[in-house]
CSV table of C-alpha atoms in Angstrom, one decimal:
chain,number,residue,atom,x,y,z
A,1,MET,CA,-34.9,39.8,5.0
A,2,ARG,CA,-38.0,39.1,2.8
A,3,ASN,CA,-37.3,40.4,-0.5
A,4,PRO,CA,-40.5,41.4,-1.9
A,5,SER,CA,-43.4,39.3,-3.2
A,6,PRO,CA,-44.2,37.9,-6.8
A,7,THR,CA,-46.9,39.2,-7.1
A,8,ARG,CA,-45.1,42.9,-7.2
A,9,SER,CA,-43.7,43.5,-10.3
A,10,ALA,CA,-39.5,43.1,-10.9
A,11,ALA,CA,-37.8,46.3,-11.7
A,12,HIS,CA,-40.0,48.8,-11.5
A,13,SER,CA,-42.1,48.1,-8.5
A,14,ALA,CA,-43.2,51.4,-6.3
A,15,GLY,CA,-40.0,51.5,-3.5
A,16,GLN,CA,-38.1,49.5,-4.5
A,17,SER,CA,-34.4,50.0,-3.0
A,18,ALA,CA,-32.1,52.8,-4.1
A,19,GLY,CA,-29.5,50.1,-3.6
A,20,GLN,CA,-29.5,49.0,-7.2
A,21,SER,CA,-27.8,52.0,-8.4
A,22,ALA,CA,-25.1,49.7,-6.9
A,23,ALA,CA,-22.7,46.6,-7.7
A,24,PRO,CA,-21.6,45.4,-4.4
A,25,TYR,CA,-19.6,42.2,-5.4
A,26,ALA,CA,-18.3,43.7,-8.5
A,27,GLU,CA,-17.0,47.3,-7.1
A,28,ALA,CA,-15.6,45.1,-3.8
A,29,LEU,CA,-13.3,42.5,-6.6
A,30,THR,CA,-12.7,45.4,-8.9
A,31,ALA,CA,-11.1,47.0,-5.4
A,32,HIS,CA,-9.2,43.7,-4.2
A,33,ALA,CA,-8.0,43.6,-7.7
A,34,ARG,CA,-6.1,46.9,-7.6
A,35,GLU,CA,-4.4,46.2,-3.9
A,36,PRO,CA,-0.1,44.8,-4.2
A,37,TRP,CA,-1.3,41.0,-3.5
A,38,LEU,CA,2.0,39.0,-2.6
A,39,ARG,CA,-0.6,35.9,-4.5
A,40,LEU,CA,0.9,32.9,-3.2
A,41,ASN,CA,-2.4,30.8,-3.5
A,42,VAL,CA,-4.2,29.8,-6.1
A,43,PRO,CA,-5.4,30.3,-9.2
A,44,GLY,CA,-1.5,29.1,-10.3
A,45,HIS,CA,-1.6,31.8,-12.4
A,46,ALA,CA,-1.1,34.6,-9.8
A,47,ALA,CA,-1.6,37.8,-11.4
A,48,ASP,CA,1.8,37.8,-13.3
A,49,PRO,CA,1.4,39.0,-16.8
A,50,ASP,CA,5.1,38.1,-16.9
A,51,ALA,CA,5.2,35.2,-16.1
A,52,PHE,CA,2.3,33.8,-17.9
A,53,ALA,CA,2.3,36.5,-20.7
A,54,GLU,CA,0.5,33.9,-23.5
A,55,LEU,CA,-2.5,34.2,-20.5
A,56,ALA,CA,-2.4,38.0,-19.9
A,57,ALA,CA,-1.9,38.6,-24.1
A,58,PHE,CA,-4.9,36.5,-24.5
A,59,THR,CA,-7.4,37.4,-21.3
A,60,GLY,CA,-6.2,41.1,-20.4
A,61,GLU,CA,-3.7,41.9,-18.0
A,62,ALA,CA,-7.3,42.9,-15.9
A,63,GLN,CA,-9.2,39.9,-16.4
A,64,LEU,CA,-5.9,38.1,-14.4
A,65,ARG,CA,-6.6,40.7,-11.6
A,66,LEU,CA,-10.0,39.8,-11.1
A,67,ASP,CA,-9.5,36.3,-11.0
A,68,VAL,CA,-9.8,35.2,-8.0
A,69,PRO,CA,-10.7,32.5,-5.9
A,70,PRO,CA,-14.1,32.4,-3.8
A,71,LEU,CA,-14.0,32.4,0.4
A,72,LEU,CA,-12.1,35.5,1.1
A,73,ASP,CA,-12.5,37.7,2.6
A,74,GLY,CA,-13.6,41.3,2.3
A,75,LEU,CA,-16.0,39.4,-1.1
A,76,ASP,CA,-17.5,36.3,-0.6
A,77,LEU,CA,-17.1,35.9,3.9
A,78,GLY,CA,-20.1,37.4,6.2
A,79,PRO,CA,-24.6,38.1,6.0
A,80,ASP,CA,-23.3,41.7,5.6
A,81,SER,CA,-20.5,41.0,2.3
A,82,PRO,CA,-20.3,42.7,-1.0
A,83,ARG,CA,-21.0,39.0,-2.6
A,84,ALA,CA,-24.8,38.4,0.2
A,85,THR,CA,-25.1,42.1,-0.2
A,86,ALA,CA,-25.4,41.5,-4.3
A,87,LEU,CA,-27.5,38.1,-3.5
A,88,ARG,CA,-30.0,40.2,-1.7
A,89,LEU,CA,-30.2,43.5,-4.6
A,90,ALA,CA,-30.7,40.8,-7.7
A,91,ALA,CA,-33.7,38.6,-5.9
A,92,GLU,CA,-35.1,41.6,-4.4
A,93,ALA,CA,-35.0,43.1,-8.4
A,94,TRP,CA,-36.3,39.9,-10.2
A,95,GLY,CA,-39.0,39.8,-7.3
A,96,ALA,CA,-37.9,36.4,-5.8
A,97,ARG,CA,-37.5,35.5,-2.3
A,98,ARG,CA,-34.2,34.6,-2.9
A,99,THR,CA,-31.3,34.4,-5.3
A,100,TRP,CA,-28.0,32.1,-5.8
A,101,PHE,CA,-25.7,32.9,-8.8
A,102,LEU,CA,-25.2,30.4,-10.6
A,103,THR,CA,-21.2,29.7,-12.6
A,104,ASN,CA,-22.1,26.9,-14.8
A,105,GLY,CA,-25.6,27.6,-17.0
A,106,ALA,CA,-29.2,28.2,-16.6
A,107,SER,CA,-28.6,23.9,-17.2
A,108,GLN,CA,-27.0,24.1,-13.4
A,109,GLY,CA,-29.6,25.8,-12.6
A,110,ASN,CA,-32.8,23.0,-14.3
A,111,ARG,CA,-30.7,20.4,-12.7
A,112,ILE,CA,-31.2,21.8,-9.5
A,113,ALA,CA,-34.7,22.4,-9.2
A,114,VAL,CA,-35.2,18.9,-10.6
A,115,MET,CA,-32.8,17.3,-7.7
A,116,ALA,CA,-34.4,19.4,-5.2
A,117,LEU,CA,-38.4,18.9,-6.5
A,118,ARG,CA,-37.4,14.7,-5.8
A,119,SER,CA,-38.0,15.9,-2.3
A,120,LEU,CA,-42.1,16.8,-2.8
A,121,GLY,CA,-42.7,13.7,-4.8
A,122,GLU,CA,-41.5,11.3,-8.0
A,123,CYS,CA,-42.8,12.7,-10.7
A,124,LEU,CA,-42.3,15.9,-12.8
A,125,VAL,CA,-45.8,17.1,-15.0
A,126,VAL,CA,-42.8,18.4,-17.9
A,127,GLN,CA,-43.7,20.3,-21.0
A,128,ARG,CA,-42.1,17.9,-23.6
A,129,SER,CA,-39.7,21.0,-25.3
A,130,VAL,CA,-37.5,21.5,-22.2
A,131,HIS,CA,-34.0,22.3,-22.9
A,132,SER,CA,-31.8,18.8,-22.0
A,133,SER,CA,-30.9,19.8,-18.5
A,134,VAL,CA,-33.5,18.8,-17.3
A,135,VAL,CA,-33.8,15.9,-18.6
A,136,ASP,CA,-30.7,15.7,-16.8
A,137,GLY,CA,-32.2,16.0,-13.9
A,138,LEU,CA,-34.0,13.3,-14.5
A,139,VAL,CA,-31.6,11.3,-14.6
A,140,LEU,CA,-29.9,12.4,-11.4
A,141,SER,CA,-33.4,12.6,-9.3
A,142,GLY,CA,-34.9,9.4,-10.7
A,143,LEU,CA,-38.3,11.3,-10.8
A,144,ARG,CA,-40.5,9.5,-13.3
A,145,ALA,CA,-41.9,12.0,-16.1
A,146,ALA,CA,-45.3,12.9,-17.3
A,147,PHE,CA,-45.4,14.8,-20.4
A,148,VAL,CA,-47.5,17.3,-21.4
A,149,GLN,CA,-46.6,17.9,-25.5
A,150,PRO,CA,-46.5,21.6,-26.2
A,151,ALA,CA,-48.6,23.5,-29.3
A,152,VAL,CA,-46.0,22.7,-32.4
A,153,ASP,CA,-46.0,25.3,-35.8
A,154,ARG,CA,-45.3,22.1,-38.0
A,155,ALA,CA,-44.3,23.4,-41.0
A,156,LEU,CA,-41.5,26.0,-39.7
A,157,GLY,CA,-40.5,23.7,-37.4
A,158,ILE,CA,-41.1,25.3,-34.0
A,159,ALA,CA,-42.8,23.8,-30.5
A,160,HIS,CA,-44.2,26.9,-28.7
A,161,GLY,CA,-45.5,26.7,-25.0
A,162,VAL,CA,-48.6,24.8,-23.6
A,163,THR,CA,-52.4,25.7,-22.2
A,164,ALA,CA,-52.9,26.0,-18.7
A,165,SER,CA,-55.8,23.5,-19.4
A,166,ASP,CA,-53.4,21.0,-20.9
A,167,LEU,CA,-51.4,21.3,-17.0
A,168,ALA,CA,-54.3,20.7,-15.2
A,169,ARG,CA,-54.6,17.6,-16.9
A,170,ALA,CA,-51.1,16.0,-17.3
A,171,LEU,CA,-51.9,17.0,-13.6
A,172,ALA,CA,-55.3,15.1,-12.5
A,173,ALA,CA,-54.3,12.5,-14.5
A,174,ASN,CA,-50.8,12.5,-12.7
A,175,PRO,CA,-51.9,12.9,-8.6
A,176,ASP,CA,-48.1,11.9,-6.8
A,177,ALA,CA,-47.0,15.2,-8.6
A,178,ALA,CA,-44.5,17.3,-7.6
A,179,ALA,CA,-44.2,19.8,-9.2
A,180,ALA,CA,-44.8,21.2,-13.1
A,181,CYS,CA,-42.2,22.6,-14.8
A,182,VAL,CA,-42.8,24.8,-18.2
A,183,VAL,CA,-40.7,27.0,-20.1
A,184,THR,CA,-41.4,30.1,-21.4
A,185,PRO,CA,-40.4,31.6,-23.2
A,186,SER,CA,-39.6,30.0,-25.7
A,187,TYR,CA,-36.6,30.1,-28.1
A,188,PHE,CA,-39.3,31.7,-30.5
A,189,GLY,CA,-40.3,33.9,-28.6
A,190,ALA,CA,-43.2,32.8,-27.9
A,191,VAL,CA,-44.6,33.8,-23.6
A,192,ALA,CA,-47.3,31.5,-22.3
A,193,ASP,CA,-50.1,32.4,-19.8
A,194,VAL,CA,-47.7,31.9,-16.6
A,195,ARG,CA,-50.4,32.9,-14.2
A,196,ALA,CA,-52.6,30.5,-16.0
A,197,LEU,CA,-50.4,27.9,-16.1
A,198,ALA,CA,-49.6,28.4,-12.2
A,199,ASP,CA,-53.1,29.0,-11.1
A,200,ALA,CA,-53.4,25.0,-12.4
A,201,ALA,CA,-50.6,23.9,-10.7
A,202,HIS,CA,-51.6,25.6,-7.7
A,203,ALA,CA,-55.5,24.4,-7.7
A,204,ALA,CA,-53.8,20.5,-8.3
A,205,GLY,CA,-51.0,22.1,-5.0
A,206,VAL,CA,-48.2,21.7,-6.5
A,207,PRO,CA,-45.2,24.5,-7.0
A,208,LEU,CA,-44.3,25.8,-10.6
A,209,VAL,CA,-41.5,26.0,-11.8
A,210,VAL,CA,-40.6,28.2,-15.1
A,211,ASP,CA,-37.6,27.9,-17.4
A,212,GLU,CA,-37.3,31.3,-18.0
A,213,SER,CA,-33.8,30.7,-19.6
A,214,TRP,CA,-34.2,33.6,-21.9
A,215,GLY,CA,-36.2,36.0,-20.2
A,216,ALA,CA,-33.7,37.1,-17.3
A,217,HIS,CA,-34.6,40.7,-18.7
A,218,PHE,CA,-38.9,39.9,-19.0
A,219,GLY,CA,-40.3,42.9,-16.1
A,220,PHE,CA,-37.1,45.7,-16.6
A,221,HIS,CA,-38.6,47.9,-18.9
A,222,PRO,CA,-42.6,48.5,-19.7
A,223,GLU,CA,-42.9,47.5,-22.8
A,224,LEU,CA,-41.7,43.9,-21.7
A,225,PRO,CA,-43.2,41.0,-20.8
A,226,ARG,CA,-44.1,40.5,-16.8
A,227,ASN,CA,-41.0,37.7,-15.5
A,228,ALA,CA,-42.3,35.1,-14.4
A,229,LEU,CA,-42.1,35.3,-10.3
A,230,ALA,CA,-44.8,38.0,-10.5
A,231,LEU,CA,-46.7,35.8,-12.2
A,232,GLY,CA,-47.2,33.2,-9.7
A,233,ALA,CA,-43.7,31.0,-10.6
A,234,ASP,CA,-42.7,29.3,-6.9
A,235,LEU,CA,-39.0,28.4,-8.9
A,236,VAL,CA,-37.5,30.2,-12.2
A,237,ILE,CA,-34.7,29.5,-14.1
A,238,SER,CA,-32.6,33.0,-15.5
A,239,SER,CA,-29.9,32.7,-18.3
A,240,THR,CA,-28.9,35.9,-17.2
A,241,HIS,CA,-25.9,35.5,-19.9
A,242,LYS,CA,-28.9,35.5,-22.7
A,243,LEU,CA,-30.7,38.5,-23.1
A,244,GLY,CA,-29.6,39.9,-19.7
A,245,GLY,CA,-26.3,40.5,-21.2
A,246,SER,CA,-23.6,38.9,-18.5
A,247,LEU,CA,-20.4,36.2,-19.7
A,248,THR,CA,-21.3,33.5,-20.8
A,249,GLN,CA,-22.1,30.3,-18.7
A,250,SER,CA,-23.8,32.8,-15.8
A,251,ALA,CA,-27.5,32.5,-14.8
A,252,MET,CA,-29.3,32.4,-11.9
A,253,LEU,CA,-32.2,31.2,-10.0
A,254,HIS,CA,-35.5,32.5,-7.9
A,255,LEU,CA,-37.2,31.1,-5.8
A,256,GLY,CA,-40.6,32.7,-5.2
A,257,ASP,CA,-42.7,33.9,-2.0
A,258,GLY,CA,-45.5,31.3,-2.0
A,259,PRO,CA,-46.3,28.2,-0.6
A,260,PHE,CA,-43.9,26.1,-1.2
A,261,ALA,CA,-40.8,27.7,-0.6
A,262,ASP,CA,-40.2,27.3,3.3
A,263,ARG,CA,-39.8,23.6,2.2
A,264,LEU,CA,-37.7,23.8,-0.9
A,265,GLU,CA,-35.6,26.7,0.3
A,266,PRO,CA,-33.3,24.5,2.6
A,267,VAL,CA,-33.2,21.2,-0.4
A,268,LEU,CA,-32.4,23.6,-3.0
A,269,GLU,CA,-29.2,25.4,-0.2
A,270,ARG,CA,-28.7,21.8,-0.8
A,271,VAL,CA,-28.6,20.0,-3.8
A,272,PHE,CA,-26.7,23.9,-5.0
A,273,GLN,CA,-23.5,22.9,-2.6
A,274,LEU,CA,-23.2,19.7,-4.4
A,275,THR,CA,-23.7,21.8,-8.1
A,276,GLN,CA,-22.0,24.9,-7.8
A,277,SER,CA,-18.2,24.5,-8.4
A,278,THR,CA,-15.8,25.1,-5.2
A,279,SER,CA,-13.5,27.0,-7.7
A,280,GLU,CA,-16.7,29.5,-8.8
A,281,SER,CA,-15.2,32.3,-11.1
A,282,ALA,CA,-15.1,35.5,-9.7
A,283,LEU,CA,-15.9,37.5,-12.6
A,284,LEU,CA,-19.5,35.5,-13.9
A,285,LEU,CA,-20.0,36.2,-10.3
A,286,GLY,CA,-19.2,40.1,-10.9
A,287,SER,CA,-21.0,40.3,-14.7
A,288,LEU,CA,-24.0,38.6,-12.8
A,289,ASP,CA,-23.7,42.0,-10.7
A,290,LEU,CA,-23.0,44.5,-13.1
A,291,THR,CA,-25.7,43.1,-15.1
A,292,ARG,CA,-29.0,43.3,-12.3
A,293,ARG,CA,-27.3,46.7,-11.8
A,294,ARG,CA,-27.3,47.7,-15.3
A,295,LEU,CA,-30.8,46.0,-16.1
A,296,ALA,CA,-32.8,47.7,-13.3
A,297,THR,CA,-31.4,51.4,-13.6
A,298,GLY,CA,-30.7,51.0,-18.0
A,299,THR,CA,-34.9,51.5,-19.0
A,300,ASP,CA,-33.9,53.6,-21.4
A,301,ALA,CA,-30.8,51.9,-22.6
A,302,VAL,CA,-33.5,49.1,-23.0
A,303,GLY,CA,-35.9,51.3,-25.2
A,304,ARG,CA,-32.8,51.9,-27.3
A,305,SER,CA,-32.5,47.9,-27.5
A,306,LEU,CA,-36.2,47.6,-28.3
A,307,ARG,CA,-36.6,50.1,-30.8
A,308,ALA,CA,-34.1,48.6,-32.7
A,309,ALA,CA,-35.4,45.1,-32.8
A,310,GLU,CA,-38.9,46.5,-33.8
A,311,LEU,CA,-37.1,48.3,-37.1
A,312,VAL,CA,-35.1,44.7,-38.3
A,313,ARG,CA,-39.0,43.4,-38.1
A,314,GLU,CA,-40.4,45.8,-40.5
A,315,ARG,CA,-37.6,46.4,-42.3
A,316,ILE,CA,-38.2,42.7,-43.1
A,317,ARG,CA,-42.2,43.4,-43.4
A,318,ASP,CA,-41.6,45.9,-45.7
A,319,ARG,CA,-39.0,44.2,-48.4
A,320,GLY,CA,-41.6,41.0,-48.1
A,321,ARG,CA,-38.9,38.2,-49.3
A,322,PHE,CA,-39.8,37.2,-45.4
A,323,ALA,CA,-41.4,36.5,-43.4
A,324,VAL,CA,-41.7,37.7,-39.0
A,325,VAL,CA,-42.5,34.2,-37.4
A,326,SER,CA,-43.9,36.4,-34.3
A,327,ASP,CA,-46.9,38.3,-37.1
A,328,GLY,CA,-48.3,34.9,-36.4
A,329,PHE,CA,-48.4,33.7,-32.7
A,330,ALA,CA,-52.1,34.7,-32.1
A,331,ASP,CA,-52.3,31.5,-34.7
A,332,PHE,CA,-51.6,29.7,-31.1
A,333,PRO,CA,-53.8,29.8,-28.5
A,334,ASP,CA,-51.0,28.5,-25.8
A,335,ILE,CA,-49.1,32.6,-27.2
A,336,VAL,CA,-50.2,35.3,-24.7
A,337,ALA,CA,-47.7,37.8,-26.2
A,338,ALA,CA,-44.2,37.6,-27.8
A,339,ASP,CA,-41.0,38.8,-26.4
A,340,PRO,CA,-40.0,42.0,-28.7
A,341,LEU,CA,-35.6,41.3,-28.3
A,342,ARG,CA,-36.1,38.6,-30.5
A,343,ILE,CA,-36.5,39.1,-34.0
A,344,PRO,CA,-37.6,35.4,-35.3
A,345,VAL,CA,-37.2,35.2,-39.5
A,346,ASP,CA,-39.2,32.8,-41.6
A,347,THR,CA,-35.9,32.2,-44.2
A,348,ARG,CA,-37.6,29.8,-46.7
A,349,ALA,CA,-40.7,32.0,-46.7
A,350,GLY,CA,-37.4,33.7,-48.6
A,351,GLY,CA,-36.5,30.5,-50.5
A,352,ILE,CA,-33.4,29.6,-48.5
A,353,PRO,CA,-33.6,27.1,-45.3
A,354,GLY,CA,-32.9,27.9,-41.8
A,355,HIS,CA,-29.2,25.9,-41.3
A,356,GLU,CA,-28.4,27.5,-44.4
A,357,ALA,CA,-29.1,31.1,-44.1
A,358,ARG,CA,-27.7,31.1,-40.9
A,359,TRP,CA,-24.5,29.6,-42.2
A,360,ARG,CA,-24.2,32.1,-45.1
A,361,LEU,CA,-24.9,35.2,-42.6
A,362,MET,CA,-22.3,33.5,-40.4
A,363,THR,CA,-19.2,32.6,-43.2
A,364,GLU,CA,-20.2,34.9,-45.9
A,365,HIS,CA,-21.7,38.4,-44.1
A,366,GLN,CA,-19.9,37.6,-40.7
A,367,VAL,CA,-23.4,38.0,-39.2
A,368,LEU,CA,-24.1,35.5,-36.0
A,369,VAL,CA,-27.8,35.2,-35.2
A,370,GLU,CA,-29.3,32.5,-32.8
A,371,VAL,CA,-31.2,30.2,-33.9
A,372,ALA,CA,-32.0,28.0,-36.6
A,373,THR,CA,-34.3,24.9,-37.9
A,374,ASP,CA,-35.0,23.8,-41.4
A,375,SER,CA,-37.1,27.0,-41.9
A,376,ALA,CA,-36.7,29.6,-39.2
A,377,ILE,CA,-33.7,31.5,-37.8
A,378,VAL,CA,-33.7,34.0,-34.7
A,379,ALA,CA,-32.0,37.1,-33.6
A,380,VAL,CA,-31.9,38.1,-30.9
A,381,VAL,CA,-30.8,42.1,-29.9
A,382,GLY,CA,-29.6,41.6,-26.1
A,383,ALA,CA,-31.1,44.2,-23.3
A,384,GLY,CA,-29.0,47.4,-23.9
A,385,SER,CA,-27.2,46.6,-26.7
A,386,ALA,CA,-27.5,48.7,-30.0
A,387,PRO,CA,-26.7,46.8,-33.1
A,388,ASP,CA,-25.9,48.1,-36.2
A,389,THR,CA,-29.6,46.6,-38.0
A,390,ALA,CA,-29.0,48.0,-41.3
A,391,ARG,CA,-26.2,45.3,-41.8
A,392,PHE,CA,-28.4,42.6,-40.8
A,393,VAL,CA,-31.2,43.6,-42.9
A,394,ALA,CA,-28.8,43.8,-45.8
A,395,ALA,CA,-26.6,40.6,-45.3
A,396,LEU,CA,-30.5,39.1,-44.7
A,397,HIS,CA,-32.0,40.1,-48.3
A,398,ALA,CA,-27.8,39.6,-49.9
A,399,LEU,CA,-28.8,35.2,-49.3
A,400,PRO,CA,-29.2,33.0,-52.8
A,401,VAL,CA,-32.3,31.3,-52.9
A,402,THR,CA,-31.6,28.2,-53.1
A,403,VAL,CA,-35.3,26.4,-52.5
A,404,PRO,CA,-38.7,27.6,-53.6
A,405,PRO,CA,-40.2,30.4,-51.5
A,406,GLY,CA,-42.2,30.0,-49.2
A,407,ARG,CA,-43.6,26.6,-46.7
A,408,GLY,CA,-42.9,23.3,-49.3
A,409,THR,CA,-42.8,20.2,-48.4
A,410,GLU,CA,-40.0,20.0,-48.4
A,411,SER,CA,-39.4,21.2,-45.1
A,412,LEU,CA,-38.2,19.1,-42.5
A,413,GLU,CA,-41.0,18.7,-40.0
A,414,LEU,CA,-40.7,18.6,-36.3
A,415,PRO,CA,-40.5,15.0,-35.7
A,416,VAL,CA,-43.9,13.6,-33.0
A,417,PRO,CA,-42.0,11.8,-30.1
A,418,GLY,CA,-41.4,8.1,-29.4
A,419,GLU,CA,-43.9,5.9,-26.6
A,420,VAL,CA,-42.0,6.5,-23.0
A,421,ARG,CA,-41.0,3.1,-22.1
A,422,MET,CA,-38.5,3.9,-19.2
A,423,THR,CA,-37.8,6.4,-17.1
A,424,ALA,CA,-34.9,8.7,-18.1
A,425,ARG,CA,-33.1,7.6,-15.3
A,426,GLU,CA,-33.1,3.9,-15.8
A,427,ALA,CA,-32.1,4.2,-19.6
A,428,PHE,CA,-29.8,5.8,-18.7
A,429,PHE,CA,-28.0,3.6,-16.2
A,430,ALA,CA,-29.3,0.8,-18.6
A,431,PRO,CA,-26.5,-1.2,-20.4
A,432,SER,CA,-26.5,0.1,-23.9
A,433,ARG,CA,-24.6,-0.6,-27.1
A,434,SER,CA,-24.4,1.8,-30.2
A,435,VAL,CA,-26.3,0.1,-33.5
A,436,PRO,CA,-26.4,1.3,-37.1
A,437,ALA,CA,-29.4,4.3,-36.9
A,438,GLU,CA,-31.5,2.4,-39.4
A,439,GLU,CA,-31.2,-0.8,-36.8
A,440,ALA,CA,-31.6,1.3,-33.8
A,441,VAL,CA,-35.5,1.8,-35.0
A,442,GLY,CA,-37.7,0.9,-32.8
A,443,GLN,CA,-35.7,0.5,-29.9
A,444,VAL,CA,-34.9,2.0,-26.7
A,445,SER,CA,-32.8,5.1,-26.3
A,446,ALA,CA,-30.5,5.6,-23.8
A,447,SER,CA,-29.0,8.9,-24.9
A,448,THR,CA,-30.6,12.6,-25.5
A,449,LEU,CA,-30.6,13.7,-28.8
A,450,ALA,CA,-31.1,17.2,-29.5
A,451,ALA,CA,-30.9,18.9,-33.7
A,452,TYR,CA,-28.8,22.3,-32.6
A,453,PRO,CA,-28.9,24.9,-32.6
A,454,PRO,CA,-31.8,25.0,-29.8
A,455,GLY,CA,-31.0,22.2,-28.2
A,456,ILE,CA,-34.9,21.2,-27.7
A,457,PRO,CA,-34.7,16.8,-27.5
A,458,ASN,CA,-36.4,15.0,-30.3
A,459,VAL,CA,-34.9,11.5,-28.5
A,460,LEU,CA,-34.1,11.1,-24.9
A,461,PRO,CA,-33.5,8.8,-22.2
A,462,GLY,CA,-36.6,5.7,-22.0
A,463,GLU,CA,-38.1,7.3,-25.2
A,464,VAL,CA,-38.9,4.8,-28.8
A,465,ILE,CA,-36.9,5.7,-31.4
A,466,THR,CA,-38.8,6.1,-34.5
A,467,ALA,CA,-37.8,6.1,-38.6
A,468,GLU,CA,-38.7,9.7,-38.7
A,469,LEU,CA,-36.6,11.0,-35.6
A,470,VAL,CA,-34.0,9.0,-37.3
A,471,SER,CA,-34.5,11.2,-41.2
A,472,PHE,CA,-34.6,14.0,-39.4
A,473,LEU,CA,-31.4,13.8,-37.0
A,474,GLN,CA,-29.3,12.8,-40.2
A,475,SER,CA,-30.9,15.4,-42.8
A,476,THR,CA,-30.4,18.3,-39.8
A,477,ALA,CA,-26.5,17.0,-39.6
A,478,ARG,CA,-26.4,16.7,-43.5
A,479,THR,CA,-27.2,20.7,-44.3
A,480,PRO,CA,-24.7,23.4,-43.2
A,481,GLY,CA,-24.4,24.6,-40.1
A,482,GLY,CA,-26.4,21.6,-38.8
A,483,HIS,CA,-25.5,20.0,-35.6
A,484,VAL,CA,-27.2,16.9,-33.9
A,485,ARG,CA,-26.0,17.7,-29.7
A,486,GLY,CA,-25.3,14.3,-27.9
A,487,ALA,CA,-25.1,12.3,-31.5
A,488,SER,CA,-22.3,9.6,-30.9
A,489,ASP,CA,-20.9,10.8,-34.6
A,490,PRO,CA,-21.9,13.6,-36.8
A,491,GLU,CA,-23.5,12.0,-39.8
A,492,VAL,CA,-26.2,10.3,-36.9
A,493,ARG,CA,-25.5,7.2,-38.4
A,494,ASN,CA,-25.4,5.0,-34.8
A,495,LEU,CA,-27.3,6.0,-32.1
A,496,ARG,CA,-27.2,3.8,-28.5
A,497,THR,CA,-30.0,2.2,-27.1
A,498,VAL,CA,-31.1,0.0,-24.7
A,499,SER,CA,-29.6,-3.4,-25.0
A,500,ARG,CA,-32.7,-4.8,-24.4
A,501,PRO,CA,-35.4,-6.4,-26.8
A,502,ARG,CA,-37.6,-4.2,-29.3
A,503,CYS,CA,-40.0,-2.6,-28.2
């Protein structure tokens, strides 16, 4: 069965299948778990809460019974199996030709996408502020990257998106491009003009790949932006566990029904088989099925979440100490909308750095937020969740003033990436050595390093390490709650560089 065209909206298009109210895989898995099986197969706990009492106490007895291996009759096998039906319903819900369930997160989806694109050419035109898993895909595939620089709010250390004109120029400069790859929405909720980006890619004769990890909920309520498939994207990575609400590490990969689908589908399937575990978690797969059903049929619940998020923004504005970052999105030409389930807060405007605010909210108020930069935090409201908005607003305004309020020169500016001297694959596999950070300046990085969260790489394998980069990473590492993902030591005193002469 061919699924709806990507020109249709995802979950609310006319004539959508009434089957969206079912959750075939999750329901079949639950029924299977109720049977009195003598389990002489893996996993080794055999769903025995007595023999594995500690594990049962940790996970719950129901979870032990639901933890079954793949390739079971009645669950996974056959074109009309519960699993196959669940995949078809997911493709229908998001407006895809075909959907794959992933159990290693959207990171796996990014790696699959980039590796599959190697079948179309040798160069990927890619937004520089992509997730580090896209860089992993470059290493695995050997694709050469031609980077498109995003718009950057340097005062807040936020990278947004790219414009269609910038993408078109990059594609024109790289006629051998296999595809274009962009990120939308951003960690801070900035939404790019996917329709214009898709038009630019298609005019250059290449598919548009969208890392829509933070937009799995798009299209499932009239007040939400349309999803990337509905706007012409050819391949979309969806981190369903984020604002969609499935279990952590579960995600989806969606193939649009466009001109590149026939060529991409078979290689995507092969790369999926190459990267997906042969012992994938039934719990994760079942959570994806349930999440699809909830998003496709839960407009009212999503509406309550939207109202809760807007209430938080209104209260922050009314109290006047902090600023709502998305209120300034109109200043950036690459942003056409904001994700209303994201609450980005300029904390320096209220006298406290973002990393410190995140750390204090966690340790002093038991409030967890998703993302921090030196100047801001982002709270997220899951689609369908109902958070205690008053508690968050009260905790935020109870934070002490620890720096002069406002966007002063004390804030850390996002460093400009260094010059590219090698492909990511060449640098990753080249002989390398660990050197003191100050000696690494001017040398080529062998590692991917990202001030985390949010995980956008500040330096890639193959890029030159700059003094500004070293200062930024070390300053982030010294900040309470700060962390540099990929660093060999917590203080970033040493960096791994390619064993070649200085550039």
